PDB file of C-alpha atoms and ligand atoms in Angstrom:
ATOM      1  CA  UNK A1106     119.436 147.189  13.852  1.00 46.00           C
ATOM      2  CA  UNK A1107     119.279 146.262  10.394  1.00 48.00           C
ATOM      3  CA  UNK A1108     120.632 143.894   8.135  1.00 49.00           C
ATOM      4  CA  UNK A1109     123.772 145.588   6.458  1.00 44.00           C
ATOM      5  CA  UNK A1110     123.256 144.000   3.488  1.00 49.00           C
ATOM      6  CA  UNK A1111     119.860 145.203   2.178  1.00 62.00           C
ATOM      7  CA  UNK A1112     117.937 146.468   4.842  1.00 82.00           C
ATOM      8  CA  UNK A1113     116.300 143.474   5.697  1.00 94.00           C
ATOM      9  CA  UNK A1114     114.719 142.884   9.668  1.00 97.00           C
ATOM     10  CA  UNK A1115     116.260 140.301  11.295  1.00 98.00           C
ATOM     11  CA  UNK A1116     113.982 137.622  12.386  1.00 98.00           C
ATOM     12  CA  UNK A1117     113.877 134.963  14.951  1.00 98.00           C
ATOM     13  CA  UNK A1118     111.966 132.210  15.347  1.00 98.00           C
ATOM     14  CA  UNK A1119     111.411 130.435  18.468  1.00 98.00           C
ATOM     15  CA  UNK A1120     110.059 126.353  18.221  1.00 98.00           C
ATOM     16  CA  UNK A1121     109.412 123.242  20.190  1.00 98.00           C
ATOM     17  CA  UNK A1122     108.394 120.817  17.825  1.00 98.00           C
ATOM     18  CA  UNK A1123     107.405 120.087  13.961  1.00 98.00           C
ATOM     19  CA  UNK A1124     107.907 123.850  13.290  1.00 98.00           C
ATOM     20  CA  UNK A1125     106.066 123.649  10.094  1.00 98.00           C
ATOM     21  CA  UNK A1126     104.773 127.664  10.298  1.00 98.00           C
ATOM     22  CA  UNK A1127     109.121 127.996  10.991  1.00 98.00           C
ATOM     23  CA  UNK A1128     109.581 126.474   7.697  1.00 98.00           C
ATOM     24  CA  UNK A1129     106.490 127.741   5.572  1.00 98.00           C
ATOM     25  CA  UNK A1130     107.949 131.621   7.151  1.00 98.00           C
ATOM     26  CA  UNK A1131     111.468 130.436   5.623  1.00 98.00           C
ATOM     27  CA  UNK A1132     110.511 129.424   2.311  1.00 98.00           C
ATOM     28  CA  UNK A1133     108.182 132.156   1.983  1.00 98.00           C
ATOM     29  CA  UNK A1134     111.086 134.442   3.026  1.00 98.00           C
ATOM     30  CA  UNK A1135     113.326 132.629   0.779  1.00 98.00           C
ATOM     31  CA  UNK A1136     110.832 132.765  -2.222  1.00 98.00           C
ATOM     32  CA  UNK A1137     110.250 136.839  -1.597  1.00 97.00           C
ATOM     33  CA  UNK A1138     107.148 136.691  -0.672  1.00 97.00           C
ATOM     34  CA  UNK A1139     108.234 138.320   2.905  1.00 97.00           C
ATOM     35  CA  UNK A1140     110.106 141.513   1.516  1.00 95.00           C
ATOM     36  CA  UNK A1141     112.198 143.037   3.797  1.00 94.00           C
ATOM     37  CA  UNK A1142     112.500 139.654   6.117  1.00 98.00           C
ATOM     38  CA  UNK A1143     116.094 137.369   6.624  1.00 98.00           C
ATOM     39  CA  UNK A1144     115.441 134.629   8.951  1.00 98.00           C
ATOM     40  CA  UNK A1145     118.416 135.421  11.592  1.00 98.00           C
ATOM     41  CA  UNK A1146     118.039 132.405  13.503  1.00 98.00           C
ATOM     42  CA  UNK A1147     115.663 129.401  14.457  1.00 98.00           C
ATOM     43  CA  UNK A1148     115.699 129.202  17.945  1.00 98.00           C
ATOM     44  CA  UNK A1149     114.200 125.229  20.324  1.00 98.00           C
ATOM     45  CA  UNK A1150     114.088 124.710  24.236  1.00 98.00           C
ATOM     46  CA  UNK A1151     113.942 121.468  23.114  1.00 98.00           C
ATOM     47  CA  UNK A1152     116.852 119.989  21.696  1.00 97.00           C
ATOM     48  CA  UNK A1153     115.042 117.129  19.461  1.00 97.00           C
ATOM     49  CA  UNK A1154     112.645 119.523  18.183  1.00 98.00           C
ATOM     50  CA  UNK A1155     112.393 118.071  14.484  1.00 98.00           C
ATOM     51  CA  UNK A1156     111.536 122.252  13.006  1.00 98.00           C
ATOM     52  CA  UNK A1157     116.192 122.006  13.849  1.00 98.00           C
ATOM     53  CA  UNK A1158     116.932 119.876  11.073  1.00 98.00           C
ATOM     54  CA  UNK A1159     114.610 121.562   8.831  1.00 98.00           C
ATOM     55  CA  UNK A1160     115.916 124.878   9.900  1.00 98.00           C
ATOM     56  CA  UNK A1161     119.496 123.478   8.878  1.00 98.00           C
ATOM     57  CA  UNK A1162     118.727 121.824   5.687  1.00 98.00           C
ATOM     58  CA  UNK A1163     117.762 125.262   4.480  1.00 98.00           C
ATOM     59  CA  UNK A1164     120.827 127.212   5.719  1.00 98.00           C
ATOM     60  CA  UNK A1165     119.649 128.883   9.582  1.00 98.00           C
ATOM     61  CA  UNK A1166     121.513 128.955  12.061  1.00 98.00           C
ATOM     62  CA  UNK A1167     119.738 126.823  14.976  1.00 98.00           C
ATOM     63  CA  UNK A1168     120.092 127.283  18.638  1.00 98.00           C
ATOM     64  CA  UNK A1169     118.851 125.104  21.879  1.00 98.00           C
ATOM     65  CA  UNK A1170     118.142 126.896  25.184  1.00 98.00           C
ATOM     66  CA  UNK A1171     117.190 123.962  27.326  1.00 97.00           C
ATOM     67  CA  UNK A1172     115.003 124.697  30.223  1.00 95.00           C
ATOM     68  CA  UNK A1173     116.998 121.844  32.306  1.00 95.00           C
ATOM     69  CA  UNK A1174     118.883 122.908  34.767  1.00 94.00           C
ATOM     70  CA  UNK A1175     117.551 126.541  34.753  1.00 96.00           C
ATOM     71  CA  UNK A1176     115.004 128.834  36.270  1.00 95.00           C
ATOM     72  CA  UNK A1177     112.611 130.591  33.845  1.00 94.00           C
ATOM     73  CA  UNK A1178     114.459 133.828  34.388  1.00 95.00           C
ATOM     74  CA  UNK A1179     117.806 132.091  33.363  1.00 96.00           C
ATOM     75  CA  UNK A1180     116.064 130.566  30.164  1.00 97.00           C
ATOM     76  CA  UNK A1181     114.711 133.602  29.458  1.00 97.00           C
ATOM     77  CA  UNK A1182     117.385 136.047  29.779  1.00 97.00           C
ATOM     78  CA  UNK A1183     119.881 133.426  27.897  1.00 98.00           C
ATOM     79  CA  UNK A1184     116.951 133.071  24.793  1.00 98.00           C
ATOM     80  CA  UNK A1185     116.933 137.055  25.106  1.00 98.00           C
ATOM     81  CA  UNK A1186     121.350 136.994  24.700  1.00 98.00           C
ATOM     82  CA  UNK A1187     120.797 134.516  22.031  1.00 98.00           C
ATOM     83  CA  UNK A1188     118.219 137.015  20.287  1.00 98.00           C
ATOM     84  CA  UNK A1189     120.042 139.905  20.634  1.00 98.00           C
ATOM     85  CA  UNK A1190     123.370 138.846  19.821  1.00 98.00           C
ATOM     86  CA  UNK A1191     122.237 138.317  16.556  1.00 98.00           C
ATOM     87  CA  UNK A1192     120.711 141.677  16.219  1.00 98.00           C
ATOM     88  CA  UNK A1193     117.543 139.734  16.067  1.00 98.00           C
ATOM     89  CA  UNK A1194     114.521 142.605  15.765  1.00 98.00           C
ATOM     90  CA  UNK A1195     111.441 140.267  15.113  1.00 98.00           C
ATOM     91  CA  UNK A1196     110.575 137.254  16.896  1.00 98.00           C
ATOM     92  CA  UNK A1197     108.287 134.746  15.876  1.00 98.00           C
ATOM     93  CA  UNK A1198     106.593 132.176  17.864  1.00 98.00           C
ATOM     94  CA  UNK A1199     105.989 129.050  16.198  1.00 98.00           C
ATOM     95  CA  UNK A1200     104.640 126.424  18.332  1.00 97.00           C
ATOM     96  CA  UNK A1201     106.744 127.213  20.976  1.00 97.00           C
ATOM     97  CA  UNK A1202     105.249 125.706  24.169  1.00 95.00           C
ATOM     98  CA  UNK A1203     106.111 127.860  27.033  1.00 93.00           C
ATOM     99  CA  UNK A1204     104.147 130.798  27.988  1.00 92.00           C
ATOM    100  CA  UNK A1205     106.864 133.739  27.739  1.00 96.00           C
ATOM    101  CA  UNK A1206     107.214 136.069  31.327  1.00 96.00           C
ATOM    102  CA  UNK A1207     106.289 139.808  31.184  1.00 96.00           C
ATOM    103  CA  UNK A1208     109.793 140.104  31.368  1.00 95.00           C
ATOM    104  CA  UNK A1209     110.590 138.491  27.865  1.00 97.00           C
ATOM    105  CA  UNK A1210     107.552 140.306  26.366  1.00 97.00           C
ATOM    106  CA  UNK A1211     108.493 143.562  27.710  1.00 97.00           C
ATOM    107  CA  UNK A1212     111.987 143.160  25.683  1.00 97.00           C
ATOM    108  CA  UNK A1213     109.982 142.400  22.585  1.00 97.00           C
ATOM    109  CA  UNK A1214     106.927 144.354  22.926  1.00 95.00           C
ATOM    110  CA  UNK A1215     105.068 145.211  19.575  1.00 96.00           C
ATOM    111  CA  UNK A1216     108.227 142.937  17.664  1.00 98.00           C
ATOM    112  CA  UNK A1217     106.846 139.492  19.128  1.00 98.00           C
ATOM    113  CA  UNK A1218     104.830 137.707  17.474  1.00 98.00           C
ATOM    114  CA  UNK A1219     102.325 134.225  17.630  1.00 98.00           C
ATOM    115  CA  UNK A1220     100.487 131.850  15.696  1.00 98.00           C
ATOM    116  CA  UNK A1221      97.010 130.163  17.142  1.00 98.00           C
ATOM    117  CA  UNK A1222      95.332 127.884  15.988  1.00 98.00           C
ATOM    118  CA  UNK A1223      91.679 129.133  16.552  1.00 98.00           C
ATOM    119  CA  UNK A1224      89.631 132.565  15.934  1.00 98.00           C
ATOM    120  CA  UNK A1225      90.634 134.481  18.910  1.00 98.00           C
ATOM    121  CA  UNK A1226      89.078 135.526  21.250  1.00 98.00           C
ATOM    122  CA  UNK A1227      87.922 131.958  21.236  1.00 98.00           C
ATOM    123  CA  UNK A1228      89.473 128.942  22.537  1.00 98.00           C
ATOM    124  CA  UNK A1229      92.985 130.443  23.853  1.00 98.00           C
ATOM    125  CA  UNK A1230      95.025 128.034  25.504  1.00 97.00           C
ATOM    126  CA  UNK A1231      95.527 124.455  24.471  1.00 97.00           C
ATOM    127  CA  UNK A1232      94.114 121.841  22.368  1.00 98.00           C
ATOM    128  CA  UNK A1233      92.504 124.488  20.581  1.00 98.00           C
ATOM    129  CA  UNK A1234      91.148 122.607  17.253  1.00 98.00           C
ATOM    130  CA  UNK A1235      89.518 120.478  19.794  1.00 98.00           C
ATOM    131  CA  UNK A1236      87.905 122.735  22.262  1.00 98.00           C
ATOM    132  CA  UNK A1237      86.605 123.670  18.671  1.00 98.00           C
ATOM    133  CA  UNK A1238      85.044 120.745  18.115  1.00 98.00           C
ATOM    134  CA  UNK A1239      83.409 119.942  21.325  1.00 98.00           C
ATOM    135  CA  UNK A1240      82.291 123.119  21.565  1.00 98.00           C
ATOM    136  CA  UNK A1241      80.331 122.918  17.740  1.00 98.00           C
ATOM    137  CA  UNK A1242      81.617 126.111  16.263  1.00 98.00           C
ATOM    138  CA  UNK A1243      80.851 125.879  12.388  1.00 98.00           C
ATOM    139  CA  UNK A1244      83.679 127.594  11.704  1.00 99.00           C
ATOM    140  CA  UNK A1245      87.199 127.782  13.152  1.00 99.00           C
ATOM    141  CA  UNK A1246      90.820 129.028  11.996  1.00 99.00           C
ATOM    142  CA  UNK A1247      93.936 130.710  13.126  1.00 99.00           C
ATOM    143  CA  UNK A1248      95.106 133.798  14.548  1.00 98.00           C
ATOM    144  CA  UNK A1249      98.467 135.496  13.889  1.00 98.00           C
ATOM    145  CA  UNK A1250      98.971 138.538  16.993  1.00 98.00           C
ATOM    146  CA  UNK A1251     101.236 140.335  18.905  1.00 98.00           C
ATOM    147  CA  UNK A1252     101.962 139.040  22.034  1.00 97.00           C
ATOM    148  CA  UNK A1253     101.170 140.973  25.638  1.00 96.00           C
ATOM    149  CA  UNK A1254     101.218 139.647  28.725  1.00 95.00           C
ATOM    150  CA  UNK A1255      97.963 137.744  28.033  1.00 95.00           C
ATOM    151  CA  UNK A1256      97.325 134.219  27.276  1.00 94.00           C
ATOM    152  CA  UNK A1257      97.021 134.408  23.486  1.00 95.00           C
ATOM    153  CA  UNK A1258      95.551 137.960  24.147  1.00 95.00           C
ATOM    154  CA  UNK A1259      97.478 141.076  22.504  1.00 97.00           C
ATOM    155  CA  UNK A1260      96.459 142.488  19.045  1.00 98.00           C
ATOM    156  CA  UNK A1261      95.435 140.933  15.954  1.00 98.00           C
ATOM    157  CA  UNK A1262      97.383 141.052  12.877  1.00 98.00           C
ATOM    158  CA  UNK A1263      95.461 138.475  10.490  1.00 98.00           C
ATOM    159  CA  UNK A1264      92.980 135.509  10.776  1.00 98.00           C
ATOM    160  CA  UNK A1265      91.962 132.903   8.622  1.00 99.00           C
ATOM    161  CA  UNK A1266      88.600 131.043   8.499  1.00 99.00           C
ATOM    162  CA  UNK A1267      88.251 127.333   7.650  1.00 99.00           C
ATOM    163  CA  UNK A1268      84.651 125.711   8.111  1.00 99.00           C
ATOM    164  CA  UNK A1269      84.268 122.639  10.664  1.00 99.00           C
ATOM    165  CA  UNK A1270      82.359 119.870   8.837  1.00 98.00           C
ATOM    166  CA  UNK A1271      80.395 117.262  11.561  1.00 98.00           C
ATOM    167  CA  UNK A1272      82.758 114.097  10.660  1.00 98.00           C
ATOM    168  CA  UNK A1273      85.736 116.430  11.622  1.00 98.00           C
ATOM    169  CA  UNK A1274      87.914 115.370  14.622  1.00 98.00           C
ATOM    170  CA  UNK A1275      90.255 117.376  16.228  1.00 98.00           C
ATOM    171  CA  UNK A1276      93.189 115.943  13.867  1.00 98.00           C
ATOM    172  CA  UNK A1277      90.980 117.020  10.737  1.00 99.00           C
ATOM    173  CA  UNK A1278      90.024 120.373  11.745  1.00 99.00           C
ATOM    174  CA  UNK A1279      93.843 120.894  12.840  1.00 98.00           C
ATOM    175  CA  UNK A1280      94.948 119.638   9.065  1.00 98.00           C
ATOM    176  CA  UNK A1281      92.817 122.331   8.043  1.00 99.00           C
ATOM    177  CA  UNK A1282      93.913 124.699  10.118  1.00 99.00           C
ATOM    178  CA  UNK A1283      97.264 124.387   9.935  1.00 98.00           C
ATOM    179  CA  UNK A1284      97.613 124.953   5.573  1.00 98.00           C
ATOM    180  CA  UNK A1285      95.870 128.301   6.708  1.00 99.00           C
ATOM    181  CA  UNK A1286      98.439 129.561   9.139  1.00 99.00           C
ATOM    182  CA  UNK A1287     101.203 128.837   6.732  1.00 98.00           C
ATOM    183  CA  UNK A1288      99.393 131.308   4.902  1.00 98.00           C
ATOM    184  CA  UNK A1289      98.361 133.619   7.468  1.00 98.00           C
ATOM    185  CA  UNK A1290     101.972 134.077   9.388  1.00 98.00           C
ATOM    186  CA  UNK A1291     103.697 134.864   6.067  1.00 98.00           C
ATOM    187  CA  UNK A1292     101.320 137.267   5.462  1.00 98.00           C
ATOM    188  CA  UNK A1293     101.488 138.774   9.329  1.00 98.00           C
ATOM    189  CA  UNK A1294     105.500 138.845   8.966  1.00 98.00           C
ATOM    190  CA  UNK A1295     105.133 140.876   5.587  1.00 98.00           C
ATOM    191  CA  UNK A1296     102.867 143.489   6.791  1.00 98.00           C
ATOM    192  CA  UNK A1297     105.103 143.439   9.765  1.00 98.00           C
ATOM    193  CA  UNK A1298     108.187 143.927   8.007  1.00 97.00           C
ATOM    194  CA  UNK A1299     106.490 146.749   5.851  1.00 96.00           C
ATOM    195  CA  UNK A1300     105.641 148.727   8.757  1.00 96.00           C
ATOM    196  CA  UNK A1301     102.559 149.698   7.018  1.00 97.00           C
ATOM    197  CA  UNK A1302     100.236 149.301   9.774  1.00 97.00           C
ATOM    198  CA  UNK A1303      99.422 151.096  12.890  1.00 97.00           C
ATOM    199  CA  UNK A1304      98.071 149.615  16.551  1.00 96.00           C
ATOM    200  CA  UNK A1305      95.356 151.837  17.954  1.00 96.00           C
ATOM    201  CA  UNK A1306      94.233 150.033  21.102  1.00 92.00           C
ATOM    202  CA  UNK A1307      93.317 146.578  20.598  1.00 94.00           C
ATOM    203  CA  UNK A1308      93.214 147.417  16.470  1.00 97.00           C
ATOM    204  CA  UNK A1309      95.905 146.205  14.179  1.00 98.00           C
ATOM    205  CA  UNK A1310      94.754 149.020  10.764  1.00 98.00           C
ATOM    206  CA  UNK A1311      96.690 149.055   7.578  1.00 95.00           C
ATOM    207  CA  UNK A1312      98.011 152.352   6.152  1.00 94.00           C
TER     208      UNK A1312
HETATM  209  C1  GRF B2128     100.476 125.234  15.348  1.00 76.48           C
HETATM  210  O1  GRF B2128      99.178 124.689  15.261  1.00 76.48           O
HETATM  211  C2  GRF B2128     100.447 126.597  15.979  1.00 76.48           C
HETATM  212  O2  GRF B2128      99.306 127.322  15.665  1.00 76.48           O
HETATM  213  C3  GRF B2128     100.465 126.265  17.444  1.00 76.48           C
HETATM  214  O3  GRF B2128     101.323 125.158  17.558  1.00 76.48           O
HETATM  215  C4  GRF B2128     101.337 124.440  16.321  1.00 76.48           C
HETATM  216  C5  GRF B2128     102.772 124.377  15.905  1.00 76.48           C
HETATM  217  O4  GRF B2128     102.935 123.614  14.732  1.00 76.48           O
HETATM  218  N1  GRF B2128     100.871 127.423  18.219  1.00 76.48           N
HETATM  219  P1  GRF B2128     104.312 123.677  13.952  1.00 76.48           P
HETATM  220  O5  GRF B2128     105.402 123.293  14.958  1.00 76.48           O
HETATM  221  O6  GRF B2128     104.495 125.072  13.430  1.00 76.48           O
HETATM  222  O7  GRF B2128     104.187 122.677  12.857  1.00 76.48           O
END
């Protein structure tokens, strides 16, 4: 479904926390520099999740799916109804913090997206600015892909480098980091939206 009043995909964007790539993706959006995007709704299973408020300030309609009180299929399927009832076609992780069930994915497949903090393959998982740094990489970054049923596994849609200098802790390399993915997940989202791109196995490859 699209959005009656210009075409636009609907997008939805699913947080925990700061949700600082939520708000870069808006005001990219907002400043046209995503054509053919409209943030539909920003989405938290946690209800202090500070990315809300910023969400609000700039007009989105916020939602909290608490996992209290619920299984993961519950949460799931009522994040899914949330999604959905909004005609939402695009999802967007953005620092959300719990790993999504094959059942989720399999609703979103090729329209879900996530941010990473490292070059993947490398350092999936958690912490990854720091598994950087202990492991000595000179040069580290961030990953936007599709989502599959691996842990920070499906294809790539864009990376960014930034170099790891040897005072660098983990806080320093993630500062750096993080101005890139602003970057790099409005860029993902437009080339997304365009539809100018085609997945041939692992292979994200513009048109
Ligand atoms: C980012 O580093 C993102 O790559 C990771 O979680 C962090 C979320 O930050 N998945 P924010 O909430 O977008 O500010």
């Amino acid at each position: 479904m699209s959005d009656e009043a210009g075409g636009a995909r609907r997008v939805g964007i699913l947080i925990s926390g700061r949700g600082s790539n939520m708000t870069a993706l808006a005001d990219a959006v907002a400043e046209g520099r995503v054509p053919g995007a409209r943030i539909r709704i920003v989405l938290s299973d946690r209800p202090r999740a500070a990315g809300l408020e910023a969400a609000r300030e700039r007009g989105i309609e916020t939602a909290v799916v608490e996992r209290r009180g619920r299984t993961r299929e519950e949460h799931e399927r009522e994040i899914i109804e949330a999604l959905q009832g909004r005609g939402v076609e695009l999802v967007c992780l953005a620092g959300y913090m719990r790993l999504l069930s094959p059942c989720f994915v399999g609703e979103f497949r090729g329209r879900l997206l996530n941010i990473h903090p490292s070059l993947l393959p490398a350092f999936p998982g958690l912490d990854a600015q720091r598994q950087a740094v202990e492991h000595g990489v000179r040069v580290s970054g961030c990953t936007v892909h599709f989502v599959d049923e691996t842990l920070d596994g499906g294809p790539i849609v864009t990376q960014r480098a930034v170099p790891v200098l040897d005072t660098d802790t983990p806080d320093d390399l993630a500062a750096r980091i993080l101005v890139e993915e602003h970057k790099a997940y409005a860029e993902a989202l437009a080339l997304v939206c365009s539809g100018a791109y085609e997945i041939h196995g692992r292979r994200v490859l513009k048109r």
